[in-house]
Coordinates of C-alpha atoms in Angstrom, one line a residue:
M816 CA 55.6 -45.5 46.1
P817 CA 52.7 -43.0 46.2
L818 CA 50.5 -42.2 48.8
H819 CA 47.2 -43.3 49.5
F820 CA 45.5 -41.5 51.9
H821 CA 42.6 -43.5 54.1
R822 CA 40.1 -42.3 56.4
S823 CA 41.3 -42.8 59.9
L824 CA 38.2 -42.0 62.1
G825 CA 34.4 -42.4 60.9
D826 CA 33.5 -39.7 63.0
M827 CA 35.6 -37.2 62.5
E828 CA 37.5 -35.4 59.2
I829 CA 41.2 -37.5 58.9
W830 CA 43.2 -39.0 56.4
S831 CA 46.6 -40.5 56.8
A832 CA 48.9 -42.0 54.1
S833 CA 52.7 -44.0 54.5
S834 CA 55.2 -44.3 52.6
D835 CA 59.1 -43.9 52.0
G836 CA 59.6 -43.9 55.8
F837 CA 57.2 -40.7 56.4
S838 CA 53.7 -41.0 58.0
F839 CA 51.2 -38.0 56.4
V840 CA 48.0 -36.7 58.5
I841 CA 45.4 -34.2 57.3
S842 CA 43.0 -32.9 58.8
F843 CA 39.7 -31.0 58.8
G844 CA 39.2 -27.8 61.2
S845 CA 36.9 -24.7 61.9
P846 CA 36.3 -22.5 65.0
G847 CA 33.1 -24.4 65.7
G848 CA 31.4 -27.7 65.6
P849 CA 32.5 -31.1 66.2
G850 CA 36.4 -32.3 65.2
F851 CA 39.7 -30.1 65.4
H852 CA 39.2 -26.2 66.2
G853 CA 40.8 -23.5 64.3
R854 CA 41.1 -21.6 61.4
T855 CA 38.9 -23.3 59.1
G856 CA 40.4 -25.3 56.0
Y857 CA 42.9 -28.9 55.5
L858 CA 46.2 -28.9 58.2
A859 CA 48.7 -31.2 56.6
S860 CA 51.5 -32.5 58.3
W861 CA 53.9 -35.7 58.2
R862 CA 57.0 -36.8 60.4
P863 CA 59.4 -39.7 60.2
L864 CA 57.7 -43.5 60.6
Y865 CA 60.1 -44.7 62.6
E866 CA 61.5 -41.9 65.2
N867 CA 59.1 -40.6 67.8
Q868 CA 59.5 -37.6 67.2
A869 CA 56.5 -34.9 66.9
A870 CA 55.1 -34.0 63.5
I871 CA 55.5 -31.1 61.4
K872 CA 53.7 -28.5 59.7
I873 CA 53.8 -28.3 55.8
G874 CA 53.8 -24.6 55.2
G875 CA 50.2 -23.4 53.5
S876 CA 48.1 -24.8 55.8
P877 CA 45.8 -24.8 55.9
L878 CA 44.6 -25.3 52.8
R879 CA 41.3 -25.1 50.9
T880 CA 40.4 -28.4 49.9
L881 CA 41.1 -32.2 50.6
A882 CA 42.6 -32.3 47.4
E883 CA 44.9 -29.1 47.6
A884 CA 45.9 -31.0 51.0
E885 CA 47.3 -34.5 49.0
G886 CA 48.8 -32.4 46.7
A887 CA 51.3 -30.3 49.7
C888 CA 51.9 -33.9 51.0
R889 CA 52.7 -35.4 47.7
T890 CA 55.5 -32.5 46.7
A891 CA 57.1 -32.6 50.7
I892 CA 57.3 -36.4 50.0
G893 CA 59.2 -35.8 46.8
H894 CA 61.6 -33.3 48.3
L895 CA 61.8 -35.8 51.6
A896 CA 62.1 -39.6 50.3
P897 CA 65.5 -40.9 49.1
R898 CA 65.3 -41.3 45.5

């Protein structure tokens, strides 16, 4: 099943998707302004959907564009999901 991201909160830049028992979240951060603070870019993370476990940051984050972050999540699910 492919990942279909949707915006989770209207006033913050957070997108989420789930597939094959995994949850993925992409958030946008910047040093100032509203939302998450930190390095500017899109942070992508994943965690098992049905386990109480902390999220794991996807390597390369923060990424420059939302499309790059979505691509990183799709690559991750390709390695995580059983075939």
